DNA sequence: GACCGTATTGACAGCGCTATCATAAGCTGT
DNA sequence: ACAGCTTATGATAGCGCTGTCAATACGGTC
């Protein structure tokens, strides 16, 4: 970096570099610190002085350098966000809720996608920490000790999102996936179904889906029913995977199920398409249930029986609690966002 | 911020603050600058010295402060990303491609969502610039003069993504939406259809959809056909909107269309659901065509006729060209990513 | 042995900003 | 008139790091 050492530092600055606070201050005829206070509206500054500074800033097209500001002691207004995926609309919704709330307070997310890879998650965590964010929002890929340790050592506000079943290092905002699975088991059993199957996607990567399956099993056993066939196909959940998966599940099932619980709506919509193509009457021949409450499921000729997971709301609440904490407040450590069972017409 | 002024600065640091490079250097018995070089693998450092520094860094759990590093002259490794929406899977896909490529080179996106609001876009642009990013990737909400001016004045690499029809300030990566509309017109006309309608969503916000419509019109007129009814419903595109919209379009149409071109696949899938529920045979009674090539459309009992838009690839290429430029390369100013017409079974 | 090139290390200054403390000016009450 | 306040402004000293230039040590050459 060129240093213009010794000479008048601002001689060429107007041409070469971005305008600095010092130039704004000089243009307004005040000291640097007064200009700083005026632009931040912090501390006592006479109103005509502030106006003069603001005019100078606009005239010079001044954009503050928050790297310098944060280094000098101002609170950072960046928030590290780590999500396991963006292929699934679920996390895009969460991110939308997050960004929306953060932006309202002048904060910005720095994003990292872990692809459900704990090693990548760990690297992301370190990388994002190097930007000294004000806080962290993370949807953990898995609960590993390393991640746990890093989060605890991070020494800044952390919100773990999506589920509230596991222990969290600091704050948590999400739903109980176990509870959601259980609720669906009770609902379906209450509708009279007794022979159940489960169709899921890459279980090794999505532990929240596993929790729903566990909860589903528990819920069934509470009413004296045992879960039948469980088929988990590798890879992320997609509509085509659900479609092919159901075909395979029905072909391989030892006892034909009356109802299938899918790992989520993408899979379930695929299942609905298979039934339609194969002439299987839903829900008379086979009942279908999903999870998430995606609009696509509700727009099907027969709206899907599912559970709405309030994803955007989870992001919004996570950001709200983080900002609250940063403002010195004391938000709840665990926020159990309600899920809502949507009866639909497929079960 | 407490300054420990006068006294030994590191006296309590191990307890209070994060470890700094200076502490790592002392622990390794070298100067600060040597530690810096060792950790960055920059400049000549003896291999045993480097190992000593690395061990010290690990022992202290050192995380570099990139705010300080960037301020001191190192190139920033943050990239500002501004997208108009995340409700639509399209932009989530783009973001995924971007993040994936950037992360590979140790860069991270700072995200802003404009909600198709030029004022918010402008504010985001200023806010993100204040973090002194290495570059910018933006899917402009609209092409306003203010945004144009800011981008030109930004004086850093900028990639405008999604479409290549309009002029760009620096680099552009995307597809020709006009061309895509035209291609669909020619394809449908080639299949023998002659009476066309268009069903779109909030046209005031999504100018790329408008460009597809324009191209569609042009393409039809090139084969001597005039586009019939055009219905644009307010709000973002969703499956339910497409379903309701098609019902309304057919009810209100002056002359019943043979084929409907939808603003995108979300809308078209909704249209397919309406046909199914209303007993309209597709494509015999009515042909349907969408845009984007979403997996949901391809999983329908009858795969949707549509155009694949390679969204993730656009993000990936945009990031690649940005990184190339940052590395001193000279990537193409305009990259026209191919789209691909998927024949499907609905038209 | 003086000389040179290379490898390795360090001293120093400064990036652009804000926290802290000090100062000056204006006002009140007695 | 002077203490005792509040309001407005500034001088100073860093934040933690990296670019620049200088210094040292080592091996070999003539």
XYZ file of C-alpha atoms (C1' of nucleotides) in Angstrom:
754
model
C 0.000 0.000 0.000
C 1.365 3.411 -0.972
C 1.939 5.587 2.045
C 2.552 9.127 0.820
C 4.825 9.302 3.795
C 6.010 12.649 4.956
C 4.091 14.698 2.449
C 0.691 16.232 2.937
C -1.356 13.103 3.196
C -4.423 14.494 1.503
C -2.706 16.094 -1.433
C -3.916 13.529 -3.935
C -6.555 11.860 -1.870
C -9.460 13.482 -3.589
C -8.315 11.858 -6.773
C -6.920 8.551 -5.654
C -8.696 7.244 -2.606
C -12.103 7.360 -1.091
C -12.828 10.435 0.990
C -12.120 9.947 4.676
C -13.680 11.420 7.746
C -10.717 13.726 8.052
C -11.522 15.293 4.691
C -15.154 15.714 5.610
C -14.107 17.373 8.856
C -11.781 19.763 7.072
C -14.447 20.656 4.550
C -16.850 21.395 7.365
C -14.255 23.303 9.358
C -14.403 21.101 12.423
C -12.223 18.463 14.011
C -12.352 14.830 13.003
C -13.986 13.723 16.195
C -16.724 16.332 15.906
C -17.464 15.189 12.382
C -17.581 11.621 13.648
C -20.037 12.544 16.369
C -22.158 14.567 13.988
C -22.515 11.780 11.457
C -23.218 9.168 14.095
C -25.553 11.497 15.989
C -23.692 10.595 19.116
C -22.801 13.046 21.837
C -23.580 16.762 21.919
C -23.153 18.530 18.600
C -24.710 21.880 17.779
C -27.387 21.451 15.149
C -25.832 23.910 12.685
C -22.469 22.172 13.056
C -24.094 18.845 12.344
C -25.783 20.214 9.262
C -22.516 21.587 8.004
C -20.844 18.219 8.471
C -23.688 16.371 6.813
C -23.584 18.667 3.832
C -19.846 18.189 3.525
C -20.266 14.415 3.704
C -22.845 14.444 0.926
C -20.796 16.818 -1.193
C -17.757 14.552 -0.947
C -19.883 11.434 -1.404
C -18.443 10.162 1.837
C -19.021 6.510 2.765
C -17.831 5.649 6.266
C -15.279 2.906 6.660
C -16.812 0.537 9.170
C -13.726 -1.595 9.269
C -11.908 1.307 10.855
C -14.853 2.240 13.015
C -15.294 -1.245 14.376
C -11.597 -1.648 14.946
C -11.547 1.591 16.875
C -14.157 0.349 19.243
C -17.585 0.776 17.690
C -19.799 -2.293 17.862
C -19.736 -4.346 14.686
C -22.920 -4.433 12.703
C -22.245 -7.689 10.978
C -23.828 -10.963 12.049
C -22.383 -14.295 11.034
C -25.011 -16.674 9.645
C -24.284 -20.338 9.009
C -26.881 -22.535 7.343
C -26.545 -26.133 6.208
C -28.088 -25.636 2.774
C -29.837 -23.289 0.409
C -31.193 -25.908 -1.964
C -34.075 -26.332 0.376
C -36.504 -23.418 0.401
C -36.737 -23.877 4.159
C -33.407 -22.208 4.844
C -33.980 -19.542 2.251
C -37.115 -18.634 4.195
C -35.208 -18.497 7.455
C -32.550 -16.346 5.865
C -35.192 -14.005 4.543
C -36.614 -13.535 8.027
C -33.149 -12.981 9.418
C -32.029 -10.506 6.812
C -35.251 -8.572 7.018
C -35.014 -8.036 10.759
C -31.277 -7.366 10.754
C -31.429 -4.879 7.918
C -34.059 -2.922 9.811
C -31.476 -2.202 12.487
C -28.607 -1.563 10.092
C -27.043 -4.982 10.554
C -25.954 -7.284 7.744
C -25.518 -11.036 7.571
C -22.241 -12.572 6.472
C -23.254 -15.898 5.047
C -21.759 -19.355 5.155
C -23.276 -22.595 3.858
C -21.991 -25.764 5.474
C -23.574 -28.316 3.138
C -24.234 -30.416 6.254
C -20.474 -30.914 6.519
C -19.210 -30.483 10.104
C -15.693 -29.752 8.908
C -16.853 -27.043 6.596
C -19.056 -25.691 9.345
C -16.080 -25.489 11.624
C -13.995 -23.679 9.037
C -16.840 -21.278 8.355
C -17.167 -20.559 12.029
C -13.509 -19.589 12.263
C -13.623 -17.577 9.057
C -16.689 -15.632 10.054
C -15.283 -15.004 13.522
C -12.281 -13.369 11.918
C -14.597 -10.574 10.813
C -15.428 -9.932 14.449
C -19.204 -10.039 14.006
C -21.516 -8.718 16.687
C -23.211 -12.081 16.946
C -23.815 -15.429 15.314
C -26.863 -17.265 14.034
C -26.335 -20.882 13.197
C -28.418 -23.825 12.104
C -25.952 -26.525 13.094
C -25.348 -29.322 10.630
C -24.907 -31.699 13.503
C -24.148 -31.256 17.150
C -20.449 -32.011 17.293
C -18.221 -31.320 20.243
C -15.930 -29.170 18.179
C -18.698 -26.882 17.046
C -20.059 -26.779 20.560
C -16.658 -25.825 21.885
C -16.141 -23.116 19.289
C -19.545 -21.645 19.982
C -18.972 -21.579 23.707
C -15.510 -20.107 23.315
C -16.764 -17.565 20.830
C -17.722 -15.264 23.651
C -20.411 -13.442 21.722
C -24.176 -13.806 21.414
C -25.087 -16.980 19.536
C -28.519 -18.107 18.424
C -28.887 -21.716 17.374
C -31.928 -22.043 15.190
C -34.391 -24.546 13.734
C -34.803 -26.929 16.645
C -35.023 -26.687 20.404
C -34.672 -30.363 21.255
C -30.922 -30.332 21.854
C -28.916 -28.338 24.367
C -27.678 -25.012 23.111
C -24.588 -23.065 24.045
C -26.374 -19.747 24.349
C -29.793 -19.016 22.831
C -32.045 -21.256 20.761
C -35.035 -20.491 18.560
C -36.944 -23.188 16.732
C -39.553 -25.837 16.977
C -39.474 -29.251 18.564
C -39.064 -31.629 15.666
C -39.568 -34.540 17.981
C -42.821 -32.947 19.090
C -43.856 -32.360 15.482
C -43.340 -36.020 14.626
C -45.295 -37.003 17.693
C -48.141 -34.653 16.857
C -48.438 -36.118 13.382
C -48.476 -39.655 14.796
C -51.331 -38.773 17.107
C -53.246 -36.991 14.392
C -52.975 -39.847 11.925
C -53.768 -42.464 14.561
C -56.777 -40.382 15.547
C -57.982 -40.526 11.959
C -58.085 -44.313 12.264
C -54.945 -45.329 10.401
C -52.989 -48.226 11.871
C -50.411 -49.409 9.310
C -47.713 -46.767 8.826
C -44.613 -46.345 6.724
C -41.994 -43.590 6.620
C -40.207 -42.244 3.568
C -37.189 -40.066 4.135
C -34.151 -38.577 2.453
C -30.447 -38.537 3.313
C -30.807 -39.199 6.976
C -27.113 -38.985 7.672
C -27.159 -35.299 6.864
C -30.468 -34.047 8.222
C -30.685 -34.825 11.910
C -33.830 -32.788 12.337
C -35.668 -35.159 9.999
C -34.368 -37.983 12.142
C -35.821 -36.296 15.196
C -39.193 -36.094 13.510
C -38.983 -39.789 12.698
C -38.102 -40.578 16.304
C -40.981 -38.465 17.540
C -43.286 -40.146 15.043
C -42.269 -43.556 16.352
C -42.756 -42.456 19.936
C -46.148 -40.988 19.178
C -47.289 -44.184 17.506
C -46.065 -46.368 20.312
C -47.992 -44.174 22.738
C -51.177 -45.353 21.055
C -49.994 -48.936 20.790
C -48.989 -48.892 17.142
C -45.648 -49.898 15.661
C -44.142 -48.107 12.674
C -43.824 -50.398 9.685
C -41.460 -49.943 6.745
C -38.933 -47.140 6.900
C -37.190 -46.210 3.676
C -34.501 -43.538 3.610
C -33.026 -42.622 0.253
C -29.645 -40.938 0.027
C -29.304 -37.349 -1.032
C -31.245 -34.178 -0.385
C -35.012 -34.133 -0.413
C -36.632 -33.358 -3.751
C -39.988 -33.866 -5.385
C -38.660 -36.444 -7.846
C -37.012 -38.361 -5.012
C -40.329 -38.529 -3.194
C -42.060 -39.725 -6.300
C -39.586 -42.492 -7.032
C -39.215 -43.289 -3.371
C -42.894 -43.948 -2.832
C -43.005 -46.235 -5.848
C -40.146 -48.200 -4.389
C -41.531 -48.187 -0.875
C -44.867 -49.599 -2.019
C -43.211 -52.219 -4.179
C -40.911 -53.392 -1.393
C -43.246 -53.068 1.601
C -43.797 -56.251 3.523
C -47.282 -55.125 4.510
C -48.932 -52.407 2.421
C -49.221 -49.227 4.517
C -52.402 -47.234 4.992
C -50.506 -44.013 5.576
C -47.032 -42.705 4.747
C -45.260 -40.007 6.711
C -42.663 -38.231 4.598
C -39.569 -36.486 5.843
C -40.949 -33.253 4.415
C -43.323 -31.679 1.931
C -41.000 -31.926 -1.054
C -40.948 -35.673 -0.657
C -44.672 -35.818 0.099
C -45.601 -33.835 -3.008
C -43.549 -36.286 -5.021
C -45.515 -39.049 -3.330
C -48.781 -37.385 -4.293
C -47.629 -37.247 -7.905
C -46.802 -40.920 -7.855
C -50.253 -41.781 -6.517
C -51.842 -39.690 -9.210
C -49.803 -41.315 -11.942
C -50.316 -44.827 -10.518
C -54.043 -44.416 -9.961
C -53.823 -44.688 -6.199
C -56.729 -42.897 -4.520
C -55.624 -40.460 -1.815
C -56.446 -40.751 1.019
C -58.779 -43.734 0.507
C -56.124 -46.198 -0.739
C -53.190 -44.391 0.822
C -52.905 -41.407 3.129
C -49.970 -38.987 2.833
C -48.491 -36.564 5.314
C -45.553 -34.194 5.051
C -43.789 -31.549 7.045
C -43.129 -27.818 6.572
C -46.372 -26.461 5.197
C -44.928 -25.342 1.861
C -47.288 -23.446 -0.403
C -46.801 -26.034 -3.126
C -48.352 -28.704 -0.937
C -51.330 -26.514 -0.176
C -51.902 -25.787 -3.856
C -52.178 -29.435 -4.803
C -55.640 -30.501 -6.018
C -55.900 -32.149 -2.614
C -54.062 -29.969 -0.073
C -51.385 -31.882 1.710
C -51.731 -32.895 5.343
C -48.654 -31.392 6.932
C -47.191 -29.292 9.715
C -46.429 -25.607 9.191
C -42.983 -24.819 10.498
C -42.966 -20.984 10.479
C -39.532 -20.735 8.975
C -39.432 -17.043 8.195
C -40.736 -16.366 11.675
C -37.936 -18.409 13.199
C -35.390 -16.255 11.377
C -37.148 -13.103 12.419
C -37.332 -14.084 16.076
C -33.721 -15.253 16.090
C -32.605 -11.870 14.776
C -34.852 -10.057 17.222
C -33.406 -11.855 20.218
C -29.889 -11.342 18.993
C -30.463 -7.619 18.567
C -32.148 -7.491 21.944
C -29.131 -9.040 23.582
C -26.806 -6.681 21.753
C -28.866 -3.787 23.049
C -28.294 -5.005 26.569
C -31.568 -6.861 26.983
C -32.087 -10.333 28.325
C -34.099 -12.377 25.806
C -35.189 -15.932 26.636
C -32.550 -18.595 26.185
C -34.932 -21.030 24.528
C -37.802 -19.954 22.316
C -40.101 -22.748 21.290
C -41.893 -21.471 18.220
C -45.282 -23.087 17.747
C -45.855 -25.453 14.884
C -49.312 -25.915 13.484
C -50.796 -29.090 12.059
C -52.569 -28.445 8.769
C -55.251 -31.138 8.327
C -55.322 -30.959 4.515
C -57.106 -33.580 2.458
C -54.517 -36.296 1.996
C -54.895 -38.003 5.362
C -13.529 0.785 25.304
C -11.071 0.271 28.161
C -7.552 1.202 27.231
C -5.310 -0.148 29.993
C -3.349 2.982 29.275
C 0.170 3.213 30.468
C 0.349 -0.193 32.022
C 1.544 -3.365 30.385
C -1.083 -3.810 27.737
C -1.156 -7.574 27.858
C -1.382 -7.925 31.580
C -4.992 -9.041 31.580
C -5.430 -9.733 27.912
C -5.387 -13.454 28.228
C -8.437 -13.129 30.422
C -10.308 -10.214 28.919
C -9.764 -9.902 25.219
C -9.132 -12.146 22.313
C -5.509 -13.047 21.691
C -3.790 -10.771 19.221
C -1.043 -11.364 16.762
C 1.327 -9.644 19.145
C 0.662 -12.282 21.794
C 1.167 -15.088 19.324
C 4.443 -13.496 18.262
C 5.651 -13.197 21.828
C 4.696 -16.781 22.583
C 6.651 -17.921 19.542
C 9.556 -15.648 20.349
C 9.438 -13.694 17.106
C 8.368 -10.246 16.043
C 4.797 -9.402 15.148
C 5.526 -9.040 11.481
C 7.236 -12.399 11.285
C 4.261 -14.027 12.939
C 2.030 -12.258 10.434
C 4.084 -13.546 7.533
C 4.213 -17.042 8.951
C 0.457 -17.329 9.382
C -0.279 -15.839 5.995
C 2.466 -17.871 4.327
C 3.648 -14.694 2.729
C 7.271 -13.788 2.318
C 10.295 -15.815 3.400
C 9.933 -17.478 6.785
C 12.078 -20.388 7.966
C 10.020 -23.508 8.193
C 10.802 -24.138 11.856
C 9.894 -20.554 12.691
C 6.622 -20.963 10.903
C 5.857 -24.131 12.776
C 6.608 -22.440 16.076
C 4.269 -19.579 15.208
C 1.554 -21.927 14.072
C 1.791 -23.922 17.261
C 1.583 -20.758 19.313
C -1.468 -19.621 17.350
C -3.226 -22.904 17.955
C -2.269 -22.962 21.626
C -3.693 -19.482 22.132
C -6.709 -20.263 19.977
C -5.806 -17.258 17.884
C -8.339 -15.987 15.353
C -6.982 -13.248 13.108
C -8.796 -9.932 13.051
C -9.507 -9.280 9.415
C -10.918 -5.873 10.137
C -7.467 -4.800 11.218
C -5.788 -6.705 8.423
C -7.973 -5.193 5.740
C -7.622 -1.738 7.199
C -3.875 -2.112 7.190
C -3.860 -2.829 3.507
C -4.687 -6.474 2.918
C -7.343 -7.076 0.294
C -10.800 -7.574 1.767
C -12.270 -11.009 1.421
C -15.864 -9.960 1.666
C -18.142 -9.614 -1.345
C -21.328 -7.615 -1.200
C -24.313 -9.485 -2.628
C -27.633 -7.792 -3.292
C -30.623 -9.830 -4.428
C -34.201 -8.704 -4.921
C -35.816 -11.586 -3.062
C -35.327 -14.893 -1.342
C -38.945 -16.043 -1.434
C -38.274 -17.317 -4.888
C -36.072 -20.402 -5.033
C -34.433 -18.868 -8.082
C -32.354 -16.429 -6.049
C -31.605 -18.967 -3.367
C -30.080 -21.099 -6.132
C -28.014 -18.208 -7.386
C -26.836 -17.449 -3.886
C -25.875 -21.060 -3.397
C -23.706 -20.982 -6.507
C -22.143 -17.723 -5.397
C -21.406 -18.783 -1.853
C -19.998 -22.083 -2.965
C -17.485 -20.512 -5.324
C -16.564 -17.664 -3.006
C -16.074 -19.890 0.009
C -13.670 -22.002 -1.970
C -11.354 -19.015 -2.208
C -11.877 -17.871 1.364
C -14.298 -15.113 0.458
C -17.646 -14.539 2.136
C -20.811 -12.854 0.932
C -22.380 -10.018 2.908
C -26.017 -10.228 1.991
C -28.690 -7.666 1.294
C -32.235 -8.257 0.052
C -33.854 -5.349 -1.740
C -37.411 -6.689 -1.969
C -37.510 -5.174 -5.457
C -37.415 -1.739 -3.817
C -34.962 0.633 -5.536
C -34.688 2.791 -2.433
C -33.813 -0.142 -0.262
C -31.385 -1.326 -2.907
C -29.684 2.022 -2.834
C -29.410 1.999 0.941
C -28.058 -1.537 0.874
C -25.465 -0.533 -1.671
C -24.201 2.242 0.587
C -24.298 0.065 3.678
C -22.417 -2.791 2.082
C -19.866 -0.394 0.618
C -19.104 0.813 4.122
C -17.615 -2.615 4.796
C -15.159 -2.028 1.971
C -15.855 -5.293 0.166
C -13.518 -6.591 -2.499
C -16.341 -6.650 -5.016
C -20.059 -6.588 -5.572
C -22.577 -8.978 -7.070
C -25.991 -7.545 -7.686
C -29.232 -8.664 -9.264
C -30.687 -5.206 -9.761
C -34.303 -4.695 -8.813
C -34.648 -2.259 -11.654
C -32.226 -0.276 -13.697
C -32.426 3.137 -12.110
C -30.032 5.957 -12.736
C -29.155 6.218 -9.071
C -28.143 2.596 -8.813
C -26.238 2.902 -12.053
C -24.407 5.923 -10.734
C -23.525 4.278 -7.459
C -22.245 1.184 -9.210
C -20.086 3.194 -11.564
C -18.766 5.364 -8.765
C -18.127 2.340 -6.570
C -14.768 1.879 -8.194
C -14.593 -1.844 -7.516
C -15.400 -4.968 -9.512
C -19.157 -5.322 -9.967
C -21.026 -8.224 -11.525
C -24.638 -7.648 -12.464
C -26.398 -10.959 -12.690
C -29.487 -12.687 -14.031
C -29.924 -10.960 -17.374
C -27.705 -9.668 -20.112
C -30.262 -7.680 -22.056
C -29.550 -4.323 -20.443
C -26.321 -2.349 -20.338
C -24.134 -3.054 -17.337
C -21.704 -0.804 -15.525
C -18.946 -3.394 -15.333
C -19.487 -7.131 -15.807
C -22.702 -9.032 -16.467
C -23.561 -12.720 -16.176
C -26.982 -14.083 -17.027
C -29.305 -15.175 -19.738
C -31.291 -13.212 -22.286
C -34.818 -13.193 -20.941
C -36.011 -11.588 -24.092
C -34.404 -14.432 -26.009
C -35.986 -17.008 -23.725
C -39.454 -15.587 -24.345
C -38.788 -15.581 -28.044
C -37.562 -19.157 -28.004
C -40.697 -20.318 -26.264
C -42.871 -18.470 -28.774
C -41.137 -20.205 -31.662
C -41.335 -23.577 -29.977
C -45.048 -23.325 -29.235
C -45.852 -21.957 -32.660
C -43.870 -24.822 -34.160
C -46.074 -27.227 -32.266
C -49.057 -25.802 -34.107
C -50.629 -23.572 -31.472
C -52.043 -20.283 -32.674
C -54.163 -18.764 -29.888
C -51.982 -17.684 -26.973
C -52.465 -16.135 -23.571
C -49.990 -15.000 -20.911
C -50.373 -15.270 -17.168
C -47.934 -13.320 -15.016
C -47.349 -12.035 -11.528
C -46.502 -8.594 -10.121
C -45.092 -7.157 -13.271
C -44.170 -3.841 -11.665
C -41.532 -5.570 -9.575
C -40.082 -8.217 -11.842
C -38.718 -6.587 -14.962
C -37.083 -9.789 -16.140
C -40.522 -11.418 -16.421
C -41.565 -8.419 -18.462
C -38.646 -8.973 -20.780
C -39.719 -12.568 -21.299
C -43.210 -11.373 -22.133
C -41.813 -8.859 -24.606
C -39.669 -11.530 -26.203
C -42.637 -13.867 -26.351
C -44.669 -11.221 -28.142
C -41.853 -10.555 -30.561
C -41.383 -14.233 -31.261
C -45.049 -14.709 -31.995
C -45.230 -11.732 -34.300
C -42.270 -13.130 -36.197
C -44.461 -16.050 -37.191
C -47.480 -13.869 -37.833
C -49.352 -14.537 -34.609
C -50.657 -11.993 -32.125
C -50.638 -12.623 -28.400
C -54.178 -12.743 -26.982
C -55.155 -12.156 -23.368
C -52.501 -11.023 -20.924
C -53.308 -11.244 -17.235
C -50.886 -10.030 -14.601
C -51.812 -10.509 -10.986
C -50.215 -8.416 -8.272
C -47.742 -9.880 -5.818
C -44.961 -12.415 -6.039
C -45.297 -15.567 -8.075
C -46.625 -18.582 -6.187
C -48.262 -21.876 -7.058
C -51.630 -20.835 -5.595
C -51.508 -17.581 -7.552
C -50.972 -19.534 -10.755
C -53.839 -21.826 -9.933
C -56.313 -19.030 -9.197
C -54.930 -16.931 -11.982
C -55.528 -19.531 -14.662
C -59.110 -20.034 -13.486
C -59.661 -16.312 -13.794
C -57.882 -16.019 -17.126
C -59.986 -18.752 -18.688
C -63.198 -17.304 -17.286
C -62.438 -13.800 -18.568
C -60.744 -14.619 -21.872
C -62.397 -13.120 -24.898
C -61.263 -16.023 -27.049
C -60.284 -19.263 -25.302
C -56.529 -19.815 -25.680
C -54.916 -23.010 -26.931
C -51.730 -22.371 -24.979
C -50.767 -20.307 -21.946
C -47.280 -18.995 -21.284
C -46.706 -18.361 -17.590
C -44.282 -15.900 -16.084
C -42.499 -18.838 -14.456
C -42.758 -22.427 -13.277
C -44.376 -21.627 -9.939
C -47.265 -20.047 -11.763
C -47.357 -22.788 -14.403
C -47.480 -25.582 -11.835
C -50.428 -23.806 -10.261
C -51.985 -23.713 -13.705
C -51.444 -27.452 -14.097
C -53.181 -28.037 -10.781
C -56.129 -25.983 -11.896
C -56.446 -27.975 -15.090
C -56.345 -31.179 -13.147
C -59.001 -30.023 -10.709
C -61.200 -28.566 -13.469
C -60.891 -31.577 -15.742
C -59.060 -29.736 -18.491
C -56.922 -32.125 -20.555
C -53.306 -30.989 -20.925
C -52.080 -30.392 -23.568
C -55.072 -31.431 -25.696
C -57.533 -28.845 -24.364
C -54.904 -26.433 -23.139
C -51.134 -26.331 -23.433
C -49.001 -24.906 -20.599
C -45.485 -23.537 -20.590
C -43.382 -22.064 -17.830
C -39.916 -20.738 -17.210
C -37.008 -21.756 -14.958
C -36.937 -25.521 -15.170
C -37.693 -26.117 -11.481
C -37.588 -29.721 -10.343
C -41.182 -29.507 -9.167
C -42.352 -28.896 -12.708
C -40.393 -31.872 -13.992
C -41.861 -34.137 -11.311
C -45.444 -33.416 -12.309
C -47.318 -36.401 -13.745
C -46.845 -34.599 -17.043
C -43.477 -32.829 -16.984
C -43.835 -29.141 -17.616
C -42.717 -27.559 -20.857
C -40.320 -24.885 -19.730
C -36.904 -23.287 -20.051
C -34.043 -24.233 -17.734
C -32.337 -21.104 -16.480
C -29.156 -22.515 -14.870
C -29.438 -20.343 -11.792
C -26.786 -21.947 -9.646
C -24.446 -21.833 -12.596
C -25.036 -18.122 -13.013
C -24.017 -17.566 -9.406
C -20.987 -19.749 -9.824
C -19.817 -18.018 -12.972
C -20.434 -14.578 -11.500
C -18.237 -15.448 -8.527
C -15.604 -16.972 -10.783
C -15.318 -13.857 -12.907
C -15.229 -11.634 -9.863
C -12.424 -13.662 -8.323
C -10.625 -13.710 -11.636
C -10.725 -9.936 -11.813
C -9.537 -9.648 -8.220
C -6.626 -11.891 -9.096
C -5.671 -9.509 -11.851
C -7.312 -11.358 -14.698
C -9.497 -9.940 -17.412
C -12.753 -11.917 -17.548
C -15.366 -11.167 -20.235
C -17.572 -8.178 -19.573
C -20.720 -9.960 -20.686
C -21.319 -13.667 -20.199
C -24.421 -14.968 -21.883
C -25.223 -18.217 -20.106
C -27.147 -20.627 -22.285
C -30.731 -21.446 -21.492
C -32.230 -24.738 -22.556
C -35.798 -25.385 -23.653
C -37.226 -28.475 -21.962
C -39.962 -29.903 -24.232
C -41.907 -31.609 -21.423
C -45.401 -32.983 -21.974
C -47.648 -30.003 -21.365
C -47.264 -28.310 -24.718
C 39.806 -11.309 3.387
C 36.733 -8.068 0.999
C 32.608 -8.664 -1.676
C 28.174 -10.137 -3.161
C 23.701 -12.448 -3.349
C 20.200 -14.775 -0.821
C 17.489 -16.025 3.077
C 15.551 -14.466 7.251
C 14.057 -11.203 10.567
C 12.733 -6.768 12.537
C 11.662 -1.420 13.300
C 8.584 1.748 12.017
C 4.680 4.034 10.414
C 0.104 4.252 9.358
C -4.785 2.333 7.594
C -9.556 5.432 9.264
C -11.915 5.605 12.896
C -13.702 6.135 18.061
C -13.065 6.200 23.479
C -11.300 8.962 26.857
C -10.106 12.898 29.030
C -9.464 17.837 28.904
C -10.857 22.353 27.763
C -13.681 26.299 26.652
C -17.921 28.648 26.652
C -22.462 29.677 28.310
C -25.801 29.745 31.939
C -27.836 29.584 36.753
C -28.136 30.938 41.601
C -26.434 33.364 45.657
C -18.313 37.983 41.369
C -17.632 33.102 41.767
C -18.720 28.315 42.305
C -21.272 24.707 39.921
C -23.437 23.043 36.377
C -24.472 21.768 31.277
C -23.227 22.073 26.337
C -19.932 22.088 22.608
C -15.480 21.082 20.802
C -10.834 19.308 20.509
C -6.116 16.781 21.508
C -4.420 12.485 22.163
C -3.872 7.709 21.960
C -4.748 3.792 20.422
C -7.720 -0.595 17.919
C -4.705 -5.026 15.407
C -2.764 -5.594 11.567
C 0.384 -5.175 7.077
C 3.526 -2.470 3.586
C 7.948 -0.571 3.272
C 12.503 -0.376 4.024
C 16.495 -1.631 6.697
C 19.385 -4.879 9.084
C 21.480 -9.155 10.047
C 23.453 -13.739 9.080
C 25.159 -17.123 6.051
C 27.395 -19.297 2.219
C 30.197 -18.901 -1.563
C 33.396 -16.282 -5.037
C 37.553 -14.018 -6.642
